[in-house]
Amino acid sequence: MLKDLLERRECFKLVCGAGNEDASEVEKLVAIYSKAGCNFFDVCAKPEIVDAAKRGIAHSGILEDRYLCVSVGIDGDPHITKAKIDFDRCISCGACYKICEHEAILNDSRYEIKKERCLGCGQCSKICPQQAIEMESQLINYNEVLPQLIEKNIDCIEFHAISENEKDVDEKWAQINEIYDGMLCISLDRSELGDKNLKERVRRMVEFREPFSTIIQADGIAMSGNDDELGTTLQAVATAQLFQNANLPVYIMMSGGTNTKSTELAKHCGVYPHCIAIGSFARKIVKKYLQNDNLLTDEKLFLEAVEIAKKLIDISLENMSD
Ligand code: SF4
Ligand code: SF4
């Protein structure tokens, strides 16, 4: 059971990306990381992406203790935004194309966003000299989408409560709780609220739920984990520490800028999350394998990628217990 893994602090979550709608990439990523020992997978809230993740798990040949989570966002949450180019302003300088780590910008007759690959990191928007790139929220209707995903036997729904709008957060949270009675995860960071308000929000959100039926994803800086540095992971540890000290009946997951150094830094700080979630960095270290069309048919290539992923998982889990 997912709960048992969390209790034992043996949970490693691969974040495929709430905005990652590239089914082929998700299948490969999940196959690699499942084979390497990852037991929890976070994918975008689309039936075809859940199916792709299931194919990845099947490919790994390990079906026991493999759990799927879908992520849903709220207006203002960067995880569910996509870049959009205003062609009236664009001067075709190519800066966005060069900076995008996810090959989500095409360079054909003009620079264009490949929507299904855009993860909403906002790097292109920040670098554009013409302010020609806007980040647009991709909101979904929970009542329409979530029942279809629940039918597919998902194990968790993650709600990105990253917004200053308390009313919107409360309404969306109530809606999710009405639709699904399984494990829920709340993803939060310190970007919008001060520490005190953040703790109060979580307290309010979990007070009517069964103890330990909620995971708090303590986010550092979302989608910032491209570098394997201590500084990148610092905010994730600080957010996890905040929730650990709050002593709430929840499981704590550390995410957002996480890398090979995250649980080591956490341990130095006396922070022991129940789960470590890694996205950008986990995808980056196997990127060249993901780009290979033969990955799932070439056993040698596949196992090479698995070996790289396994090192990340092993080192992360090693430091999670005191
Ligand atoms: S960075 Fe801005 S101006 Fe340059 S190609 Fe991209 S959208 Fe156009
Ligand atoms: S840089 Fe980030 S936001 Fe821009 S297209 Fe690439 S993935 Fe999307």
Coordinates of C-alpha atoms and ligand atoms in Angstrom, one line a residue:
M1 CA 0.0 0.0 0.0
L2 CA 1.1 3.6 -0.7
K3 CA 0.5 4.4 3.0
D4 CA 3.0 1.7 4.1
L5 CA 5.7 3.1 1.8
L6 CA 5.1 6.5 3.3
E7 CA 5.2 5.2 6.8
R8 CA 8.5 3.5 6.1
R9 CA 9.9 6.6 4.4
E10 CA 10.6 4.5 1.3
C11 CA 8.6 6.5 -1.2
F12 CA 10.2 8.0 -4.3
K13 CA 7.9 10.0 -6.6
L14 CA 8.9 10.7 -10.2
V15 CA 7.3 13.9 -11.3
C16 CA 6.6 13.5 -15.0
G17 CA 5.1 17.0 -15.1
A18 CA 1.6 18.2 -14.5
G19 CA 1.7 19.8 -17.9
N20 CA 3.6 17.0 -19.7
E21 CA 1.1 15.7 -22.2
D22 CA 3.7 13.8 -24.3
A23 CA 2.5 10.2 -23.9
S24 CA 5.5 8.7 -25.5
E25 CA 7.9 10.5 -23.1
V26 CA 5.8 9.7 -20.1
E27 CA 5.8 6.0 -21.0
K28 CA 9.6 5.9 -21.4
L29 CA 10.2 7.9 -18.2
V30 CA 7.9 5.7 -16.1
A31 CA 9.4 2.5 -17.6
I32 CA 12.9 3.6 -16.7
Y33 CA 12.1 4.8 -13.2
S34 CA 9.8 1.9 -12.3
K35 CA 12.5 -0.6 -13.3
A36 CA 15.0 1.5 -11.2
G37 CA 12.9 1.2 -8.1
C38 CA 10.6 4.3 -8.1
N39 CA 7.2 3.5 -6.6
F40 CA 5.1 6.6 -7.1
F41 CA 4.5 8.5 -10.4
D42 CA 2.9 11.9 -10.8
V43 CA 1.4 12.5 -14.2
C44 CA -0.9 15.1 -15.9
A45 CA -4.6 14.7 -15.4
K46 CA -5.5 13.2 -18.8
P47 CA -6.7 9.6 -19.3
E48 CA -4.3 9.0 -22.2
I49 CA -1.3 10.0 -20.0
V50 CA -2.5 7.8 -17.2
D51 CA -2.6 5.0 -19.8
A52 CA 0.9 5.8 -21.0
A53 CA 2.2 5.7 -17.4
K54 CA 0.5 2.3 -17.0
R55 CA 2.2 1.0 -20.1
G56 CA 5.5 2.2 -18.7
I57 CA 5.0 0.3 -15.4
A58 CA 4.0 -2.8 -17.4
H59 CA 7.2 -2.4 -19.5
S60 CA 9.3 -2.4 -16.3
G61 CA 7.8 -5.8 -15.4
I62 CA 7.3 -4.6 -11.8
L63 CA 3.6 -4.3 -11.0
E64 CA 3.6 -4.5 -7.2
D65 CA 3.9 -1.3 -5.1
R66 CA 3.6 1.0 -8.1
Y67 CA 1.3 3.9 -7.5
L68 CA -0.1 6.6 -9.7
C69 CA -1.0 10.2 -8.9
V70 CA -2.6 12.8 -11.1
S71 CA -2.0 16.5 -10.6
V72 CA -4.6 19.3 -10.9
G73 CA -4.0 23.0 -10.5
I74 CA -5.7 26.2 -9.8
D75 CA -5.6 29.6 -11.4
G76 CA -2.1 31.0 -10.7
D77 CA -0.3 27.7 -10.3
P78 CA 2.7 27.7 -12.6
H79 CA 2.5 23.9 -13.0
I80 CA -0.6 24.2 -15.2
T81 CA 0.5 27.1 -17.4
K82 CA 1.7 26.9 -21.0
A83 CA 3.7 29.4 -22.9
K84 CA 2.0 31.3 -25.8
I85 CA 3.9 33.4 -28.3
D86 CA 2.4 36.7 -29.5
F87 CA 3.6 36.7 -33.2
D88 CA 2.9 40.4 -33.5
R89 CA 5.6 41.1 -31.0
C90 CA 8.1 38.3 -31.8
I91 CA 11.2 39.3 -33.7
S92 CA 12.4 35.7 -34.2
C93 CA 15.6 36.1 -32.2
G94 CA 15.5 32.5 -31.0
A95 CA 16.4 33.1 -27.4
C96 CA 13.3 31.2 -26.2
Y97 CA 14.2 28.2 -28.4
K98 CA 17.7 28.1 -27.0
I99 CA 16.7 28.2 -23.3
C100 CA 13.8 25.7 -23.4
E101 CA 15.2 22.5 -21.8
H102 CA 12.2 20.5 -22.8
E103 CA 12.3 20.9 -26.6
A104 CA 8.8 22.5 -26.3
I105 CA 9.7 25.2 -28.9
L106 CA 9.8 24.4 -32.5
N107 CA 11.9 26.2 -35.1
D108 CA 10.2 25.7 -38.4
S109 CA 9.2 28.7 -40.5
R110 CA 8.8 30.5 -37.1
Y111 CA 9.3 29.8 -33.4
E112 CA 6.2 28.0 -32.0
I113 CA 5.3 26.4 -28.8
K114 CA 4.6 22.6 -28.9
K115 CA 1.9 22.7 -26.3
E116 CA 1.9 19.1 -25.2
R117 CA 5.6 19.3 -24.3
C118 CA 5.5 22.7 -22.5
L119 CA 5.8 22.3 -18.7
G120 CA 5.1 25.9 -17.8
C121 CA 8.6 26.6 -16.3
G122 CA 8.4 30.2 -17.7
Q123 CA 12.1 30.4 -18.7
C124 CA 11.2 31.4 -22.2
S125 CA 8.9 34.1 -21.0
K126 CA 11.6 35.5 -18.7
I127 CA 14.2 35.7 -21.4
C128 CA 12.1 37.1 -24.3
P129 CA 13.4 40.6 -25.1
Q130 CA 10.0 41.5 -26.6
Q131 CA 7.8 40.3 -23.8
A132 CA 6.1 38.3 -26.5
I133 CA 5.5 35.2 -24.4
E134 CA 2.6 34.9 -22.0
M135 CA 2.0 32.1 -19.6
E136 CA -1.6 30.9 -19.8
S137 CA -3.4 28.8 -17.2
Q138 CA -4.9 25.6 -18.5
L139 CA -7.8 25.1 -16.2
I140 CA -9.9 21.9 -16.2
N141 CA -13.4 21.1 -15.0
Y142 CA -12.7 18.7 -12.0
N143 CA -16.2 17.2 -12.2
E144 CA -15.7 16.2 -15.8
V145 CA -12.1 15.1 -15.7
L146 CA -11.5 13.4 -12.3
P147 CA -14.2 10.7 -12.5
Q148 CA -12.6 9.4 -15.7
L149 CA -9.3 9.2 -14.0
I150 CA -10.7 7.6 -10.8
E151 CA -12.2 4.9 -13.0
K152 CA -8.6 4.1 -14.1
N153 CA -7.8 3.2 -10.5
I154 CA -5.4 6.0 -9.7
D155 CA -4.0 6.0 -6.2
C156 CA -3.8 9.7 -5.4
I157 CA -4.9 13.2 -6.6
E158 CA -2.6 16.0 -6.1
F159 CA -4.0 19.5 -5.7
H160 CA -1.7 22.4 -6.4
A161 CA -3.0 25.0 -3.9
I162 CA -0.5 27.6 -5.1
S163 CA -2.6 30.7 -5.1
E164 CA -3.3 33.7 -2.9
N165 CA -7.0 33.3 -3.4
E166 CA -8.2 31.5 -0.3
K167 CA -11.8 31.2 -1.5
D168 CA -10.8 29.6 -4.7
V169 CA -8.5 27.2 -2.9
D170 CA -11.2 26.2 -0.4
E171 CA -13.9 25.7 -3.1
K172 CA -11.6 23.6 -5.3
W173 CA -10.4 21.5 -2.4
A174 CA -14.1 20.9 -1.3
Q175 CA -14.9 19.8 -4.8
I176 CA -12.0 17.3 -5.0
N177 CA -12.9 15.9 -1.6
E178 CA -16.5 15.3 -2.7
I179 CA -15.3 13.5 -5.9
Y180 CA -12.6 11.3 -4.4
D181 CA -12.2 9.6 -1.0
G182 CA -8.7 8.2 -1.4
M183 CA -5.3 9.7 -0.7
L184 CA -5.0 13.3 -1.5
C185 CA -1.9 15.4 -1.8
I186 CA -1.7 19.2 -1.4
S187 CA 1.2 20.9 -3.2
L188 CA 2.3 24.2 -1.6
D189 CA 5.3 26.5 -1.6
R190 CA 6.2 29.7 0.3
S191 CA 6.0 32.0 -2.8
E192 CA 2.6 33.5 -2.1
L193 CA 2.0 33.1 1.7
G194 CA 4.1 33.7 4.7
D195 CA 5.0 30.7 6.9
K196 CA 2.2 31.4 9.4
N197 CA -0.5 31.6 6.8
L198 CA 0.8 28.6 5.0
K199 CA 0.5 26.4 8.1
E200 CA -2.9 27.8 8.8
R201 CA -4.1 27.0 5.3
V202 CA -2.9 23.4 5.6
R203 CA -4.4 23.0 9.1
R204 CA -7.8 24.2 7.7
M205 CA -7.6 22.0 4.7
V206 CA -6.8 18.8 6.6
E207 CA -8.9 19.3 9.8
F208 CA -12.0 17.4 8.3
R209 CA -9.9 14.6 6.7
E210 CA -9.0 11.3 8.3
P211 CA -5.5 11.6 10.0
F212 CA -2.8 10.5 7.6
S213 CA -5.0 10.5 4.5
T214 CA -3.2 13.5 3.1
I215 CA 0.3 14.2 1.8
I216 CA 1.7 17.7 1.9
Q217 CA 4.0 18.3 -1.0
A218 CA 6.4 20.8 0.4
D219 CA 7.6 22.6 -2.7
G220 CA 10.8 24.6 -2.9
I221 CA 11.0 26.4 -6.2
A222 CA 8.9 24.7 -8.8
M223 CA 10.6 23.3 -11.9
S224 CA 14.0 24.7 -10.8
G225 CA 15.9 21.4 -10.3
N226 CA 18.0 21.4 -13.4
D227 CA 21.2 21.7 -11.4
D228 CA 22.6 19.3 -8.9
E229 CA 23.4 21.9 -6.3
L230 CA 22.7 22.4 -2.6
G231 CA 21.4 25.9 -3.2
T232 CA 18.7 24.7 -5.7
T233 CA 17.2 22.4 -3.1
L234 CA 17.5 24.7 -0.1
Q235 CA 13.9 26.0 -0.4
A236 CA 12.4 22.5 -0.6
V237 CA 14.1 21.6 2.6
A238 CA 13.0 24.8 4.3
T239 CA 9.4 24.2 3.3
A240 CA 9.5 20.6 4.5
Q241 CA 11.0 21.7 7.8
L242 CA 8.1 24.2 8.2
F243 CA 5.5 21.4 7.9
Q244 CA 7.5 18.9 9.9
N245 CA 7.6 21.4 12.8
A246 CA 3.8 22.0 12.4
N247 CA 3.2 18.4 13.7
L248 CA 0.1 17.9 11.6
P249 CA -1.4 14.4 10.9
V250 CA -0.1 14.3 7.4
Y251 CA 2.7 12.8 5.4
I252 CA 5.4 15.2 4.1
M253 CA 6.8 15.0 0.6
M254 CA 9.7 17.2 -0.5
S255 CA 9.7 18.6 -4.0
G256 CA 10.5 21.6 -6.2
G257 CA 14.2 22.0 -7.1
T258 CA 15.0 18.5 -5.7
N259 CA 18.1 16.6 -6.8
T260 CA 20.7 14.1 -5.5
K261 CA 21.6 16.4 -2.7
S262 CA 18.0 17.0 -1.3
T263 CA 17.6 14.3 1.3
E264 CA 21.3 14.7 2.4
L265 CA 20.7 18.4 3.0
A266 CA 17.4 17.6 4.7
K267 CA 19.1 15.0 7.0
H268 CA 21.7 17.6 8.0
C269 CA 18.9 19.9 9.0
G270 CA 17.0 17.2 10.9
V271 CA 14.3 17.0 8.3
Y272 CA 12.9 13.5 7.4
P273 CA 10.2 13.6 4.7
H274 CA 8.1 10.5 4.1
C275 CA 8.6 10.9 0.4
I276 CA 11.0 12.6 -2.0
A277 CA 9.6 13.8 -5.3
I278 CA 12.0 14.7 -8.2
G279 CA 11.0 16.1 -11.5
S280 CA 13.2 18.3 -13.7
F281 CA 16.4 16.7 -12.4
A282 CA 15.1 13.2 -12.8
R283 CA 14.1 13.9 -16.4
K284 CA 17.3 15.7 -17.2
I285 CA 19.7 12.9 -16.3
V286 CA 18.0 10.4 -18.7
K287 CA 17.2 13.0 -21.4
K288 CA 19.3 11.5 -24.1
Y289 CA 17.6 8.1 -23.6
L290 CA 14.2 9.7 -23.7
Q291 CA 15.1 11.1 -27.1
N292 CA 15.9 7.7 -28.5
D293 CA 13.0 6.1 -30.4
N294 CA 14.4 2.6 -29.7
L295 CA 14.6 2.9 -25.9
L296 CA 11.9 0.5 -25.1
T297 CA 13.0 -2.1 -27.6
D298 CA 16.8 -1.9 -27.1
E299 CA 17.3 -3.7 -23.8
K300 CA 21.0 -2.6 -23.4
L301 CA 20.1 1.1 -23.9
F302 CA 17.1 0.8 -21.5
L303 CA 19.2 -0.8 -18.7
E304 CA 21.8 2.0 -19.1
A305 CA 19.1 4.5 -18.4
V306 CA 17.8 2.4 -15.5
E307 CA 21.3 2.4 -13.9
I308 CA 21.4 6.2 -14.0
A309 CA 17.9 6.5 -12.5
K310 CA 18.7 3.9 -9.8
K311 CA 21.6 5.9 -8.5
L312 CA 19.3 8.9 -8.0
I313 CA 16.7 6.8 -6.2
D314 CA 19.1 4.9 -4.0
I315 CA 21.0 8.0 -2.8
S316 CA 17.7 9.9 -2.2
L317 CA 16.1 7.1 -0.1
E318 CA 19.3 6.4 1.8
N319 CA 19.0 9.6 3.8
M320 CA 15.3 9.6 4.6
S321 CA 15.4 7.8 7.9
D322 CA 17.2 9.0 11.0
Ligands
SF4_1 S1 12.5 35.1 -27.4 FE1 10.6 36.3 -27.9 S2 11.2 37.5 -29.6 FE2 12.7 35.9 -29.5 S3 11.9 34.2 -30.8 FE3 11.2 33.8 -28.8 S4 9.2 34.8 -28.7 FE4 10.2 35.7 -30.4
SF4_2 S1 10.9 27.2 -21.6 FE1 9.4 26.3 -20.2 S2 7.5 27.5 -20.4 FE2 8.8 27.9 -22.2 S3 8.2 26.5 -23.8 FE3 9.9 25.5 -22.7 S4 8.9 24.3 -21.1 FE4 7.3 25.8 -21.8

